[in-house]
PDB file of C-alpha atoms in Angstrom:
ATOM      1  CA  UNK A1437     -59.796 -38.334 115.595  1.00  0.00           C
ATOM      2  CA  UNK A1438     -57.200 -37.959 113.151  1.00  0.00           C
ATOM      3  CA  UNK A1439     -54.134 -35.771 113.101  1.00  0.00           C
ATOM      4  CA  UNK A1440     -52.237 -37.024 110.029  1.00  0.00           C
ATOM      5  CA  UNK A1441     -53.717 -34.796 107.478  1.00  0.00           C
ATOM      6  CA  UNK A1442     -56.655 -37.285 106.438  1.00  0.00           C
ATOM      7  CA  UNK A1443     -59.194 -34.450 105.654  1.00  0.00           C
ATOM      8  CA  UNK A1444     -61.262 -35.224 108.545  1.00  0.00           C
ATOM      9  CA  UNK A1445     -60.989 -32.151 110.630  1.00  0.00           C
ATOM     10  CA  UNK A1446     -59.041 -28.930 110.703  1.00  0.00           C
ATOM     11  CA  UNK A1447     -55.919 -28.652 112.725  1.00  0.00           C
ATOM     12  CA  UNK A1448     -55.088 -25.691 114.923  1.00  0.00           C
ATOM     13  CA  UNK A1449     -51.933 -24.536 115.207  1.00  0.00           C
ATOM     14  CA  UNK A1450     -50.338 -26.017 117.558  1.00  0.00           C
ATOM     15  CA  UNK A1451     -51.177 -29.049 116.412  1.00  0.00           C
ATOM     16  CA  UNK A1452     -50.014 -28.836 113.166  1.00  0.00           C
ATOM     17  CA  UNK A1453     -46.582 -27.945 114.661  1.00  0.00           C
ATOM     18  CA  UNK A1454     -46.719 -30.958 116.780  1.00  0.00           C
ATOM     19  CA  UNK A1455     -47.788 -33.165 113.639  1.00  0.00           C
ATOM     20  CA  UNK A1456     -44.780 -31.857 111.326  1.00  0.00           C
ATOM     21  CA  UNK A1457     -42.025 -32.089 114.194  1.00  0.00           C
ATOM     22  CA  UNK A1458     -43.468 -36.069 115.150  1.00  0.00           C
ATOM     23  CA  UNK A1459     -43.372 -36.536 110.993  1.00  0.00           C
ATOM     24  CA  UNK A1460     -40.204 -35.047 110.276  1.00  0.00           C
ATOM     25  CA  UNK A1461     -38.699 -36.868 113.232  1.00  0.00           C
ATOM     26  CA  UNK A1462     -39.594 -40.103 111.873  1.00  0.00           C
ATOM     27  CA  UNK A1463     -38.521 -39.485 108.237  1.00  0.00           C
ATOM     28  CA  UNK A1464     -35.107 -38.239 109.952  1.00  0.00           C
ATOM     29  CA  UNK A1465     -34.588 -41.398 112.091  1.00  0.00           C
ATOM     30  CA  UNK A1466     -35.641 -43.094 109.191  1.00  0.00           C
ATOM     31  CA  UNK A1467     -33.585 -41.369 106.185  1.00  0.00           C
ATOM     32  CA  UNK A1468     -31.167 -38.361 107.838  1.00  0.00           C
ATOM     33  CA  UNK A1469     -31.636 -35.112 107.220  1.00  0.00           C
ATOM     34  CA  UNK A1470     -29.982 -35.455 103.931  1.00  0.00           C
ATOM     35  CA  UNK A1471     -32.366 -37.666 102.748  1.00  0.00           C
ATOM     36  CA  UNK A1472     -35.304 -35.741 103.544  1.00  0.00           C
ATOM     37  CA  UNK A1473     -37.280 -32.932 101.692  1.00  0.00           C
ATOM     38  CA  UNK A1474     -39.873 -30.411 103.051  1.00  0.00           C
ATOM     39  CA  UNK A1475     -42.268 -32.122 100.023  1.00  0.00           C
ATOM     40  CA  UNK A1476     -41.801 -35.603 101.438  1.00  0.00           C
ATOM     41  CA  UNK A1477     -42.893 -34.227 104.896  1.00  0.00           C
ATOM     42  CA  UNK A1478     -45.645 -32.390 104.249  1.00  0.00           C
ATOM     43  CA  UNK A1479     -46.846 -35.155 101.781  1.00  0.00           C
ATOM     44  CA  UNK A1480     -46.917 -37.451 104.621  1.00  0.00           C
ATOM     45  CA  UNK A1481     -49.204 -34.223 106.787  1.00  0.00           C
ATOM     46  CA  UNK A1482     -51.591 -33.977 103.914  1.00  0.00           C
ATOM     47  CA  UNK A1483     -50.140 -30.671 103.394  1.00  0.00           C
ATOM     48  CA  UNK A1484     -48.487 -28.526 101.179  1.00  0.00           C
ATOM     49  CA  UNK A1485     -44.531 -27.682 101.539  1.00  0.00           C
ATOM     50  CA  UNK A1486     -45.610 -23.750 101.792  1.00  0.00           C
ATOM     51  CA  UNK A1487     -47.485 -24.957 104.516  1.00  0.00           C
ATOM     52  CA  UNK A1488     -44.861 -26.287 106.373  1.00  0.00           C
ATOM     53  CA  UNK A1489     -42.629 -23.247 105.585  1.00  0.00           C
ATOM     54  CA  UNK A1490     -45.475 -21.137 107.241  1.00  0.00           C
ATOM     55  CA  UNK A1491     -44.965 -22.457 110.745  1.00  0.00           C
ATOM     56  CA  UNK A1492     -41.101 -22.989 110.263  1.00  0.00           C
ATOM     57  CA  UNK A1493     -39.599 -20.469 107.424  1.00  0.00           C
ATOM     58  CA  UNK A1494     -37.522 -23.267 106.491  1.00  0.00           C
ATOM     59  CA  UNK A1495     -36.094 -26.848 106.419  1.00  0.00           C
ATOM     60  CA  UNK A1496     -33.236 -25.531 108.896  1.00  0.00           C
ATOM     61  CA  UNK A1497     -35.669 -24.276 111.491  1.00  0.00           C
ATOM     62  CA  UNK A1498     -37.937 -27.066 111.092  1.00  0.00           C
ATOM     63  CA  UNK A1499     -34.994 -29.557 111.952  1.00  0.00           C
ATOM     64  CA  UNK A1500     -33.765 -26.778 115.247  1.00  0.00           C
ATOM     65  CA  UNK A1501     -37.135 -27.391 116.388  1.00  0.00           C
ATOM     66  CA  UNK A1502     -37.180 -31.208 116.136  1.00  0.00           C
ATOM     67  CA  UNK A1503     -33.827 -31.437 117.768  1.00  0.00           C
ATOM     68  CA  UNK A1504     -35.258 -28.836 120.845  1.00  0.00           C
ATOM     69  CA  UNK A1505     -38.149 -30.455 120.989  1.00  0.00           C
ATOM     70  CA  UNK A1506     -37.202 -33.942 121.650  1.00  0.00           C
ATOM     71  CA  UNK A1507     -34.304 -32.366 124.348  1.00  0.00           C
ATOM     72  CA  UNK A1508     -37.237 -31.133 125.941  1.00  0.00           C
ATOM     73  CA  UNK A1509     -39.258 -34.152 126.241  1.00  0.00           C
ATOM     74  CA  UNK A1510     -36.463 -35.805 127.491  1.00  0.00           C
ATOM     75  CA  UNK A1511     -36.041 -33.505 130.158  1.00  0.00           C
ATOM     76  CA  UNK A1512     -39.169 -33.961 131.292  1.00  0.00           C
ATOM     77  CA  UNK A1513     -38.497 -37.773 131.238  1.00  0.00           C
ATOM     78  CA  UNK A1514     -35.491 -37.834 132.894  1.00  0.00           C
ATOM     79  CA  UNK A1515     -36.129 -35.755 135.687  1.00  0.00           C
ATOM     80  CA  UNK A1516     -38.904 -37.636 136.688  1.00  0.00           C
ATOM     81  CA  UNK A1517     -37.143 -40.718 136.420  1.00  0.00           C
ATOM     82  CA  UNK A1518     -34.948 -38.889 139.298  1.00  0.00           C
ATOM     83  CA  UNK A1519     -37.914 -37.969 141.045  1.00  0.00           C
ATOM     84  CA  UNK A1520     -36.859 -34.338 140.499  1.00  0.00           C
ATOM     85  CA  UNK A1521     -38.863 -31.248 138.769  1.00  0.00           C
ATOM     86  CA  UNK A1522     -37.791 -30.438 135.599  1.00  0.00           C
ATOM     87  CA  UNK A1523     -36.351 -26.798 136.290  1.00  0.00           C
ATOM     88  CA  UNK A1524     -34.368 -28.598 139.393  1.00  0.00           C
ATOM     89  CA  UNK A1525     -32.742 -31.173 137.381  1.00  0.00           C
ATOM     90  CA  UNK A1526     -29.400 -29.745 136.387  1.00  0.00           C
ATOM     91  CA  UNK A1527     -28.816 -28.587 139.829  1.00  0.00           C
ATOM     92  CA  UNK A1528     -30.116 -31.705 141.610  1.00  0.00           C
ATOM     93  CA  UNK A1529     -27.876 -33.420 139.472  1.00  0.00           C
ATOM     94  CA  UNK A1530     -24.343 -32.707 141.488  1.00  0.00           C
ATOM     95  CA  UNK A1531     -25.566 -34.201 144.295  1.00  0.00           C
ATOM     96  CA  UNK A1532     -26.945 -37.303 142.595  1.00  0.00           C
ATOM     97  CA  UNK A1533     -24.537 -40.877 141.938  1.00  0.00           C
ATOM     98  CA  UNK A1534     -23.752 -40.617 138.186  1.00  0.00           C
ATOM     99  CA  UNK A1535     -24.598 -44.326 137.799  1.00  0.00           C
ATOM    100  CA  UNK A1536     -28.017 -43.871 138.792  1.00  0.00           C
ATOM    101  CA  UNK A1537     -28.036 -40.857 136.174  1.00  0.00           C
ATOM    102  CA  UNK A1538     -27.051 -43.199 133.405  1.00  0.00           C
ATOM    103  CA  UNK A1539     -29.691 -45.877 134.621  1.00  0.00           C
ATOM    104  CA  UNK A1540     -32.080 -43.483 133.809  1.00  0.00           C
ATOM    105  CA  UNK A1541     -31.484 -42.389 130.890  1.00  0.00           C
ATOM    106  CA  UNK A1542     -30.561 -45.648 129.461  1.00  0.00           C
ATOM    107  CA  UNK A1543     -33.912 -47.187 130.527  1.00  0.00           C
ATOM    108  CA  UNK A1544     -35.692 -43.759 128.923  1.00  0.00           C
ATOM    109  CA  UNK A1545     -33.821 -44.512 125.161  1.00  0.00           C
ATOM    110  CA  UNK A1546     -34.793 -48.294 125.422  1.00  0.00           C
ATOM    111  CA  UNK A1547     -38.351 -47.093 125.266  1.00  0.00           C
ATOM    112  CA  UNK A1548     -37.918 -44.827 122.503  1.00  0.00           C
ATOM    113  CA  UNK A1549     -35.714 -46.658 119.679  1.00  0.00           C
ATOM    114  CA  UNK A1550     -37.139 -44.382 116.936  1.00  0.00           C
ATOM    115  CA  UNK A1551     -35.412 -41.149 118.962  1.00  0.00           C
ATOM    116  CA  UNK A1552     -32.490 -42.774 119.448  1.00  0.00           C
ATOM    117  CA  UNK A1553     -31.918 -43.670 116.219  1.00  0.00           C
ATOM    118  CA  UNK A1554     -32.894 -40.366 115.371  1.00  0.00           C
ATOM    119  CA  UNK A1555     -30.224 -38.633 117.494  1.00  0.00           C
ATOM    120  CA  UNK A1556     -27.354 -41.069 116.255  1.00  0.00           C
ATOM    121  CA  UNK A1557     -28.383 -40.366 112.574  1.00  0.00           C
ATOM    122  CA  UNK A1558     -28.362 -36.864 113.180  1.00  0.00           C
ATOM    123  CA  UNK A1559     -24.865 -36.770 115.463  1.00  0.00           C
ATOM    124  CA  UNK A1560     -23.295 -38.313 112.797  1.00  0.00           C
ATOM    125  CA  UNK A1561     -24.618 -36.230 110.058  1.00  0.00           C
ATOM    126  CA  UNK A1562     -23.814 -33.026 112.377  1.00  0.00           C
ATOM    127  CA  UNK A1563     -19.826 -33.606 112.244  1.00  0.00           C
ATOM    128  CA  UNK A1564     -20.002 -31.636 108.985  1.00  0.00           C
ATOM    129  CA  UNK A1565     -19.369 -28.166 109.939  1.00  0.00           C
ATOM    130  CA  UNK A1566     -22.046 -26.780 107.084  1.00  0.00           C
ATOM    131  CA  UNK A1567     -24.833 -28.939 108.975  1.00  0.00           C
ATOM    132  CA  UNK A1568     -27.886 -27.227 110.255  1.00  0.00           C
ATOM    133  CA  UNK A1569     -27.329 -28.273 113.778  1.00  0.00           C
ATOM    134  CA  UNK A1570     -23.687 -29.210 113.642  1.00  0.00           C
ATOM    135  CA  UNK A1571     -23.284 -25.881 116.772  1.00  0.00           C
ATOM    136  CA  UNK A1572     -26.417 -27.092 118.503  1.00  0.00           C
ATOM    137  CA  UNK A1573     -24.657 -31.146 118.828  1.00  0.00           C
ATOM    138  CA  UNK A1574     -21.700 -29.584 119.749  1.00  0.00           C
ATOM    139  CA  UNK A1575     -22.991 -27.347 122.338  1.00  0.00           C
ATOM    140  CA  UNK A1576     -25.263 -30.293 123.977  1.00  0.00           C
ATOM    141  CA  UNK A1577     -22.432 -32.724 123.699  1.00  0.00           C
ATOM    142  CA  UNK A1578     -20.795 -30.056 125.921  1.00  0.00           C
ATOM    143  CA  UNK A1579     -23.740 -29.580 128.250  1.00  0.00           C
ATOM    144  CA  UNK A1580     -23.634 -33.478 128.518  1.00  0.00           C
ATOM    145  CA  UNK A1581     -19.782 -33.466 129.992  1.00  0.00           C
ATOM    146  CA  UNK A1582     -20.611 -30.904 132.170  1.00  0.00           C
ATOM    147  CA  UNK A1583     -23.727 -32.238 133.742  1.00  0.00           C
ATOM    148  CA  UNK A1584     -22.017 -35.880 134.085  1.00  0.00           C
ATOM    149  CA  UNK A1585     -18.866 -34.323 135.367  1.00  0.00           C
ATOM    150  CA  UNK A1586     -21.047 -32.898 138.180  1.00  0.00           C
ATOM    151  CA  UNK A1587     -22.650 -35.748 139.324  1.00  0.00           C
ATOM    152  CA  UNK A1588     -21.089 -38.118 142.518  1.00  0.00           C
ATOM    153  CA  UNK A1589     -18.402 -40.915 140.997  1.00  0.00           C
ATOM    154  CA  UNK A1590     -15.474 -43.133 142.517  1.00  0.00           C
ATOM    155  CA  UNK A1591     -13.997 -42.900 139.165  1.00  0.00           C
ATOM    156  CA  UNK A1592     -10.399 -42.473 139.393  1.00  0.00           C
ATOM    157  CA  UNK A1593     -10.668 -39.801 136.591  1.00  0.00           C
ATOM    158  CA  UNK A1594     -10.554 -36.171 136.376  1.00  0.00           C
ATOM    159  CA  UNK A1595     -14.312 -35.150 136.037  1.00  0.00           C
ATOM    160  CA  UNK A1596     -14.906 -34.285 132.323  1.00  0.00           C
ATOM    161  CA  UNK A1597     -12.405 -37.027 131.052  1.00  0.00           C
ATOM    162  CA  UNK A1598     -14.677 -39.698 133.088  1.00  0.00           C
ATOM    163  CA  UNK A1599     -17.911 -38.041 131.556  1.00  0.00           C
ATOM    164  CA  UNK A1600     -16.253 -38.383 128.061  1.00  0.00           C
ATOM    165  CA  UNK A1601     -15.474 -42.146 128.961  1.00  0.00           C
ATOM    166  CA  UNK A1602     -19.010 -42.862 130.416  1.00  0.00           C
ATOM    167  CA  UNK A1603     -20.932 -40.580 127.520  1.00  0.00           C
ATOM    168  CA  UNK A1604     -18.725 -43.091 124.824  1.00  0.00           C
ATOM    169  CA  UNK A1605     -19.402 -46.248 126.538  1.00  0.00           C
ATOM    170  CA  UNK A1606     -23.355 -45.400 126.339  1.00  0.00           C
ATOM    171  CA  UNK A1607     -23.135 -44.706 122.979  1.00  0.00           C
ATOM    172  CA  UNK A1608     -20.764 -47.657 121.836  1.00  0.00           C
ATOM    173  CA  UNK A1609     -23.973 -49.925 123.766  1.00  0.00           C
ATOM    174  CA  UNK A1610     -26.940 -47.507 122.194  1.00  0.00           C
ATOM    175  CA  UNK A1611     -25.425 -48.333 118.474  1.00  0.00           C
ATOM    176  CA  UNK A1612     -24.958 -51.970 118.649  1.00  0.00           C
ATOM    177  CA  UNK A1613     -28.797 -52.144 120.011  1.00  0.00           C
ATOM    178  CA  UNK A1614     -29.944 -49.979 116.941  1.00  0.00           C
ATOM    179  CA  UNK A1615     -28.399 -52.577 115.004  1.00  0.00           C
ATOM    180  CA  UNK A1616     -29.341 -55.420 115.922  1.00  0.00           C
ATOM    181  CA  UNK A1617     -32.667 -54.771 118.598  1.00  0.00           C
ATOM    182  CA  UNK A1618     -33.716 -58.150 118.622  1.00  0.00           C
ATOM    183  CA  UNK A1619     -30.566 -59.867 119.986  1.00  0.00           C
ATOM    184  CA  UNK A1620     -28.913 -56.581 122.169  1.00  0.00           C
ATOM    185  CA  UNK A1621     -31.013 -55.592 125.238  1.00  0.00           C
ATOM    186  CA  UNK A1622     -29.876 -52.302 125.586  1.00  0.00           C
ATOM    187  CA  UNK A1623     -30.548 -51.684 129.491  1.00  0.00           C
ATOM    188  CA  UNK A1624     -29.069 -55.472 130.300  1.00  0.00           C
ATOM    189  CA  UNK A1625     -25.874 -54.553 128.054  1.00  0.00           C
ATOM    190  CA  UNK A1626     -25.797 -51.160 129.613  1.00  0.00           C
ATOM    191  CA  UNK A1627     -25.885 -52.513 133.290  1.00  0.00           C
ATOM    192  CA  UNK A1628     -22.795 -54.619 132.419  1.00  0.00           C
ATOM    193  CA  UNK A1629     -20.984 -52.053 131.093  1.00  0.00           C
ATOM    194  CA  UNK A1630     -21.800 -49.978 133.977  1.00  0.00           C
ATOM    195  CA  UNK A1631     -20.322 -52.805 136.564  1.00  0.00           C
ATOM    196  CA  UNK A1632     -17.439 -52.124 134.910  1.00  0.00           C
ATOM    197  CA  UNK A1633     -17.349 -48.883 134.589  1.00  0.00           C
ATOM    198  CA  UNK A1634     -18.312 -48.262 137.977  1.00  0.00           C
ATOM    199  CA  UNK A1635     -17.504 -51.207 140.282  1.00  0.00           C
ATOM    200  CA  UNK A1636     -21.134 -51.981 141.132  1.00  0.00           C
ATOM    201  CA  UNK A1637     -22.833 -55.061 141.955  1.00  0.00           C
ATOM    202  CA  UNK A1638     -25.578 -53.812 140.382  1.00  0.00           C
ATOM    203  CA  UNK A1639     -24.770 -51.285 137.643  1.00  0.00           C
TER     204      UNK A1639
END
């Protein structure tokens, strides 16, 4: 049954929500925020712009709850990539190798280009201090540090400087694969890097 504003049944809610957030994620990752209006997203619903302001007030909230929502899918992801429940994962993390960390969340973004893409777009965009969500990227870059610095490493580096270095290295390797997809596989780049990086055999 159809959820993409086609006329053929009513949408509660909560679905709605859901529908606007997956839309105006993919006109984000497709244009950046910039280049995206509340008309052009409820257009692509089959719904009016007031209609999108009703369940967000505005475009600013609508883009919060894109951002939150996708961290929170990821979380999900990621921690049961670990093997972990999701409330555990930032404190299993410490105790965890920070290579096997990065493993999975680099083989989580190769299965989700679109978000990925998304995210870069939108960290770019969010240097600007007058951006929507410039705080909220600078508080989860922060988050990011912290939670790698935690996590077990051989890294002759104090902890946050080696989280910078690894967090860089993953995104140098995540933007040359949204470039050019069809030539860069992202996990097989990333497991180079990552012998590198960490001295592995096997990244």
């Amino acid at each position: 049954m159809s959820t993409q504003g086609t006329g053929t049944r009513r949408l509660r809610g909560d679905e709605r929500k859901a529908q606007i957030i997956d839309v105006a994620s993919r006109l984000i990752a497709e244009r950046g925020y910039w280049g995206v209006s509340l008309q052009d997203i409820a257009g692509r619903c089959g719904i009016s712009d007031t209609a999108v302001l009703h369940h967000f007030g505005n475009k600013e909230k609508l883009l919060l709850a894109v951002v939150q929502h996708r961290d929170e899918t990821d979380r999900v992801a990621l921690a049961d990539r670990l093997g972990v429940a999701r409330d555990d994962l930032y404190d299993a993390i410490p105790g965890m190798l920070l290579a096997d960390v990065c493993d999975a969340m680099v083989a989580r973004n190769a299965a989700q280009p679109e978000i990925v893409r998304l995210y870069a777009l939108l960290s770019a965009e969010a240097l600007q201090p007058v951006h929507p969500v410039h705080d909220y990227f600078y508080e989860r870059e922060q988050r990011a540090i912290r939670t790698y610095a935690s996590a077990r490493c051989d890294l002759d580096l104090e902890p946050h400087a080696r989280a910078r270095l690894v967090l860089a290295t993953m995104d140098g390797v995540q933007l040359r694969w949204l470039r050019d997809p069809e030539n860069v596989d992202l996990v097989a780049e990333w497991q180079a890097a990552s012998r590198v990086l960490f001295g592995t055999g096997d990244g």
